[in-house]
Coordinates of C-alpha atoms and ligand atoms in Angstrom, one line a residue:
M299 CA -28.0 -41.0 -102.3
S300 CA -31.1 -38.8 -102.7
T301 CA -33.4 -38.2 -99.6
I302 CA -37.0 -39.6 -100.1
T303 CA -39.6 -36.7 -99.4
A304 CA -43.2 -37.1 -98.8
T305 CA -43.9 -35.0 -102.1
S306 CA -41.8 -37.2 -104.3
A307 CA -44.6 -39.3 -105.7
R308 CA -47.1 -36.2 -105.8
E309 CA -48.2 -36.8 -109.6
H310 CA -50.0 -40.2 -109.0
R311 CA -53.3 -40.4 -107.0
V312 CA -52.9 -42.2 -104.0
T313 CA -55.3 -45.8 -104.0
V314 CA -56.0 -48.4 -101.6
R315 CA -53.9 -50.6 -103.7
S316 CA -50.9 -48.4 -103.5
L317 CA -51.1 -47.9 -99.8
C318 CA -51.0 -51.8 -99.5
Q319 CA -47.9 -51.8 -101.8
R320 CA -46.4 -49.2 -99.6
K321 CA -46.5 -51.6 -96.6
R322 CA -44.9 -54.3 -98.6
A323 CA -42.0 -52.0 -99.7
G324 CA -41.5 -50.8 -96.2
Q325 CA -42.5 -47.0 -97.1
K326 CA -44.3 -45.1 -94.6
I327 CA -47.8 -43.7 -95.0
T328 CA -49.0 -40.2 -93.9
M329 CA -52.4 -39.3 -92.9
L330 CA -53.8 -36.0 -91.4
T331 CA -57.3 -35.0 -90.6
A332 CA -58.7 -32.2 -92.7
Y333 CA -62.1 -30.5 -92.4
D334 CA -62.4 -27.8 -95.0
F335 CA -61.0 -27.0 -98.6
T336 CA -58.2 -24.7 -97.5
F337 CA -56.3 -26.9 -95.3
A338 CA -57.1 -30.1 -97.6
R339 CA -55.4 -28.2 -100.4
I340 CA -52.2 -27.5 -98.3
F341 CA -51.9 -30.8 -97.0
D342 CA -52.6 -32.3 -100.4
T343 CA -49.9 -30.0 -102.0
A344 CA -47.5 -31.1 -99.2
G345 CA -47.9 -34.7 -100.4
I346 CA -49.9 -36.1 -97.4
D347 CA -51.3 -39.6 -98.6
V348 CA -54.6 -39.6 -96.8
L349 CA -57.0 -36.7 -95.7
L350 CA -59.2 -38.2 -93.0
V351 CA -62.4 -36.3 -92.3
G352 CA -62.4 -37.2 -88.9
D353 CA -65.4 -37.5 -86.6
S354 CA -62.9 -35.5 -84.3
L355 CA -64.5 -32.3 -86.1
G356 CA -66.8 -32.6 -83.2
N357 CA -64.0 -31.8 -80.8
V358 CA -61.9 -29.2 -83.0
V359 CA -64.5 -27.7 -85.1
Q360 CA -67.8 -27.7 -83.3
G361 CA -66.4 -27.4 -79.6
Q362 CA -68.2 -30.4 -78.4
D363 CA -66.7 -32.6 -75.6
T364 CA -67.0 -35.8 -77.5
T365 CA -67.1 -37.0 -81.0
L366 CA -70.7 -38.7 -80.1
P367 CA -72.9 -35.7 -81.4
V368 CA -71.5 -35.5 -84.8
T369 CA -74.1 -36.5 -87.6
L370 CA -73.6 -38.1 -91.0
D371 CA -74.8 -34.7 -92.7
E372 CA -72.0 -32.9 -91.0
V373 CA -69.4 -35.6 -92.1
V374 CA -70.7 -35.4 -95.8
Y375 CA -70.7 -31.6 -95.8
H376 CA -67.1 -31.4 -94.6
T377 CA -66.1 -34.5 -96.8
R378 CA -67.3 -32.5 -100.0
M379 CA -65.0 -29.6 -99.2
V380 CA -62.0 -31.8 -98.5
S381 CA -62.5 -34.1 -101.8
R382 CA -62.9 -31.0 -104.0
A383 CA -59.4 -29.9 -102.8
A384 CA -57.7 -33.3 -103.0
R385 CA -55.9 -34.1 -106.4
R386 CA -53.6 -36.6 -105.1
A387 CA -54.5 -37.7 -101.6
L388 CA -56.9 -40.3 -101.0
V389 CA -60.1 -39.0 -99.2
I390 CA -61.5 -41.1 -96.2
S391 CA -64.9 -40.0 -94.5
D392 CA -65.1 -41.0 -90.8
M393 CA -68.5 -42.7 -90.3
P394 CA -70.1 -40.9 -87.0
F395 CA -71.6 -42.6 -84.0
G396 CA -74.9 -44.3 -84.9
S397 CA -74.2 -44.4 -88.6
Y398 CA -73.0 -48.0 -88.7
Q399 CA -73.9 -49.6 -85.6
I400 CA -77.7 -50.3 -86.1
S401 CA -77.5 -52.8 -89.1
P402 CA -75.0 -53.6 -91.9
E403 CA -77.6 -52.4 -94.4
E404 CA -77.8 -48.9 -92.8
A405 CA -74.0 -48.8 -92.4
L406 CA -73.9 -49.4 -96.3
R407 CA -76.5 -46.8 -97.1
N408 CA -74.7 -44.4 -95.2
A409 CA -71.3 -45.3 -96.6
V410 CA -72.8 -44.9 -100.1
H411 CA -74.0 -41.5 -99.0
C412 CA -70.3 -40.4 -98.0
V413 CA -68.9 -41.5 -101.4
K414 CA -71.9 -40.3 -103.5
E415 CA -72.8 -37.0 -101.9
G416 CA -69.2 -36.3 -100.1
G417 CA -67.0 -37.5 -102.9
A418 CA -64.9 -39.7 -100.3
H419 CA -62.9 -42.8 -101.7
G420 CA -63.5 -44.7 -98.7
V421 CA -64.8 -44.8 -95.4
K422 CA -63.5 -45.3 -91.6
L423 CA -65.3 -47.0 -89.0
E424 CA -64.4 -47.7 -85.3
G425 CA -64.6 -51.2 -83.8
G426 CA -63.2 -54.6 -84.2
T427 CA -65.1 -58.2 -83.9
G428 CA -68.4 -55.9 -83.3
A429 CA -67.9 -54.0 -86.5
A430 CA -66.8 -56.9 -88.7
A431 CA -70.2 -57.4 -90.2
A432 CA -70.6 -53.9 -91.2
I433 CA -67.2 -53.6 -92.8
S434 CA -67.8 -56.9 -94.9
R435 CA -71.3 -55.5 -96.1
I436 CA -69.7 -52.1 -97.2
V437 CA -66.7 -53.7 -98.8
G438 CA -68.9 -56.1 -100.5
A439 CA -70.6 -53.0 -102.2
E440 CA -66.9 -51.9 -103.6
I441 CA -66.2 -49.2 -101.0
P442 CA -62.9 -49.4 -99.4
V443 CA -63.0 -49.3 -95.6
M444 CA -60.4 -48.4 -92.9
G445 CA -60.9 -50.0 -89.7
H446 CA -60.0 -48.4 -86.1
V447 CA -59.2 -50.4 -83.2
G448 CA -57.6 -49.9 -79.6
L449 CA -58.7 -46.5 -78.0
T450 CA -61.9 -45.7 -80.0
P451 CA -63.3 -42.4 -79.1
Q452 CA -67.0 -43.3 -79.9
A453 CA -66.7 -45.9 -76.9
I454 CA -65.6 -43.1 -74.5
H455 CA -68.5 -44.0 -72.1
R456 CA -67.5 -47.8 -72.3
M457 CA -63.8 -47.0 -71.8
G458 CA -64.5 -44.5 -69.0
G459 CA -62.6 -41.6 -70.8
H460 CA -59.9 -41.6 -73.4
R461 CA -57.9 -44.5 -72.0
V462 CA -54.9 -46.2 -73.5
Q463 CA -56.1 -49.6 -74.4
G464 CA -54.1 -53.1 -74.3
R465 CA -52.0 -52.5 -71.3
T466 CA -53.0 -56.0 -69.7
E467 CA -52.7 -59.3 -71.5
R468 CA -56.2 -60.0 -71.9
S469 CA -56.6 -56.5 -73.2
A470 CA -53.9 -56.7 -75.5
Q471 CA -55.3 -60.1 -76.9
L472 CA -58.5 -58.2 -77.5
V473 CA -56.8 -55.4 -79.6
L474 CA -55.1 -58.2 -81.7
E475 CA -58.4 -60.1 -82.3
D476 CA -60.2 -56.7 -83.3
A477 CA -57.3 -55.9 -85.7
R478 CA -57.6 -59.4 -87.2
A479 CA -61.4 -59.2 -87.4
V480 CA -61.2 -55.9 -89.3
Q481 CA -58.6 -57.4 -91.8
E482 CA -60.7 -60.7 -92.3
A483 CA -63.8 -58.4 -92.8
G484 CA -62.1 -56.9 -95.9
A485 CA -60.7 -53.6 -94.4
F486 CA -57.7 -52.2 -96.5
S487 CA -56.0 -50.6 -93.5
V488 CA -56.6 -49.9 -89.8
V489 CA -55.9 -47.1 -87.4
L490 CA -54.3 -48.2 -84.2
E491 CA -55.0 -45.6 -81.7
G492 CA -53.8 -45.3 -78.1
I493 CA -52.3 -48.5 -77.4
P494 CA -48.6 -49.4 -76.2
A495 CA -46.0 -49.1 -78.9
P496 CA -45.0 -52.9 -78.6
L497 CA -48.2 -54.1 -79.1
A498 CA -48.8 -51.7 -82.1
Q499 CA -45.6 -53.4 -83.5
E500 CA -46.8 -56.8 -82.9
V501 CA -50.4 -56.0 -84.5
T502 CA -48.4 -54.3 -87.5
R503 CA -46.4 -57.4 -87.9
A504 CA -49.6 -59.8 -87.6
L505 CA -51.4 -58.1 -90.4
D506 CA -51.0 -57.8 -94.2
I507 CA -52.9 -54.5 -94.4
P508 CA -51.2 -51.2 -93.4
T509 CA -51.4 -50.1 -89.8
I510 CA -51.9 -46.2 -89.3
G511 CA -50.9 -45.3 -85.7
I512 CA -51.9 -42.3 -83.5
G513 CA -50.5 -42.6 -79.9
A514 CA -49.1 -46.1 -80.9
G515 CA -45.4 -45.7 -81.3
A516 CA -43.1 -45.9 -84.2
G517 CA -43.8 -49.4 -85.3
C518 CA -47.0 -48.8 -87.4
D519 CA -46.9 -48.6 -91.3
G520 CA -47.9 -45.0 -91.1
Q521 CA -49.0 -42.3 -88.9
V522 CA -51.9 -39.9 -88.5
L523 CA -52.6 -36.7 -86.4
V524 CA -55.3 -34.5 -85.8
M525 CA -54.5 -31.2 -87.7
H526 CA -55.3 -29.0 -85.1
D527 CA -53.0 -30.6 -82.6
M528 CA -50.0 -30.8 -84.8
L529 CA -50.4 -27.2 -86.1
G530 CA -51.0 -25.8 -82.6
L531 CA -54.4 -24.7 -83.0
S532 CA -55.8 -26.8 -80.0
D533 CA -55.9 -25.5 -76.2
W534 CA -54.5 -28.9 -75.2
T535 CA -52.7 -31.9 -76.7
P536 CA -52.3 -35.4 -75.7
S537 CA -48.3 -36.2 -74.9
F538 CA -48.0 -38.4 -78.1
V539 CA -48.7 -35.2 -80.2
K540 CA -45.6 -33.5 -82.0
Q541 CA -46.4 -29.9 -82.7
Y542 CA -45.1 -28.7 -86.0
A543 CA -46.3 -25.3 -85.9
N544 CA -47.9 -22.9 -83.7
L545 CA -50.5 -21.3 -85.7
G546 CA -52.9 -20.5 -82.9
A547 CA -50.3 -18.2 -81.6
L548 CA -49.7 -16.5 -84.9
A549 CA -53.5 -16.2 -85.6
G550 CA -53.8 -14.3 -82.1
Q551 CA -50.9 -12.0 -82.9
A552 CA -52.3 -11.0 -86.4
A553 CA -55.8 -10.4 -84.8
R554 CA -54.2 -8.2 -82.2
R555 CA -52.1 -6.2 -84.7
F556 CA -55.4 -5.9 -86.9
A557 CA -57.4 -4.5 -84.0
D558 CA -54.5 -2.3 -82.8
D559 CA -54.3 -0.9 -86.6
V560 CA -58.0 -0.1 -86.6
A561 CA -58.1 1.6 -83.2
N562 CA -55.0 3.6 -84.2
R563 CA -56.5 4.6 -87.8
K564 CA -53.6 2.7 -89.3
F565 CA -55.7 0.5 -91.3
P566 CA -57.0 0.8 -93.9
D567 CA -54.3 3.3 -95.3
D568 CA -54.3 4.6 -98.8
E569 CA -52.5 1.5 -100.0
H570 CA -55.4 -0.6 -98.9
A571 CA -58.2 1.7 -100.2
Y572 CA -60.0 2.3 -103.7
S573 CA -59.2 5.8 -104.9
Ligands
LIG615 O1 -61.8 -38.6 -86.0 C1 -60.3 -38.7 -86.1 O2 -59.8 -37.6 -86.1 C2 -59.7 -40.0 -86.0 C3 -58.2 -39.9 -85.9 C4 -57.8 -39.7 -84.7 C5 -57.7 -41.1 -86.4 O3 -60.5 -40.9 -85.9

């Protein structure tokens, strides 16, 4: 019996349709954040299904405390680099705070910007029942939308920090209602972030569209991680993150070896100079 690898279907472009078929077939979906051409090409070649240009770029690329200051132009700028690299993966732009809350018309205008200028195949936005009108307006213009419920970082001030959601019966009910509202509004999938694993499993069973979990246990249809967290490039990571490499330590060692070589006149040597 052959082992199914993430790269076994690399030749075909991932589509919103194929992701929904994956749920029906019981095949897991993989998503990673990406913010530039170099990493997007590595992840695309590795067979990652979805590249999310997350507004987490505010934290991991810009060094901000929250995602709130990220602008639409910044998301579009990073999406352009990622979509240039993605030959197989579906590219999703994360709509930043303020770009879809004001009115469904403005949400649509900004989603169009992500697709037209950024080259995204779809957009993601946070919120459940409150975001349903914006989702349905964007979907009505043929732009695929990924929802995002549970712990929604753009609501950090309402939540009082990055707190796990759905721990009480009432709060769990709200997460389920939000997820249903997102599906009914026409989203093709939904991120479940920071909720207890049994609740994520219940939501996943209740929905026809695929769920992509982050800090939501193993019962989701797919999983997403922020690339800096899983590659060991972040100073701190939440306990749900599995670190698959320690690129931060490797980069530090390389920089120190370079500095030593320069100080000790070992670099450049004859091999690395024009004669
Ligand atoms: O911005 C982001 O990276 C995200 C993921 C954590 C899902 O929204």
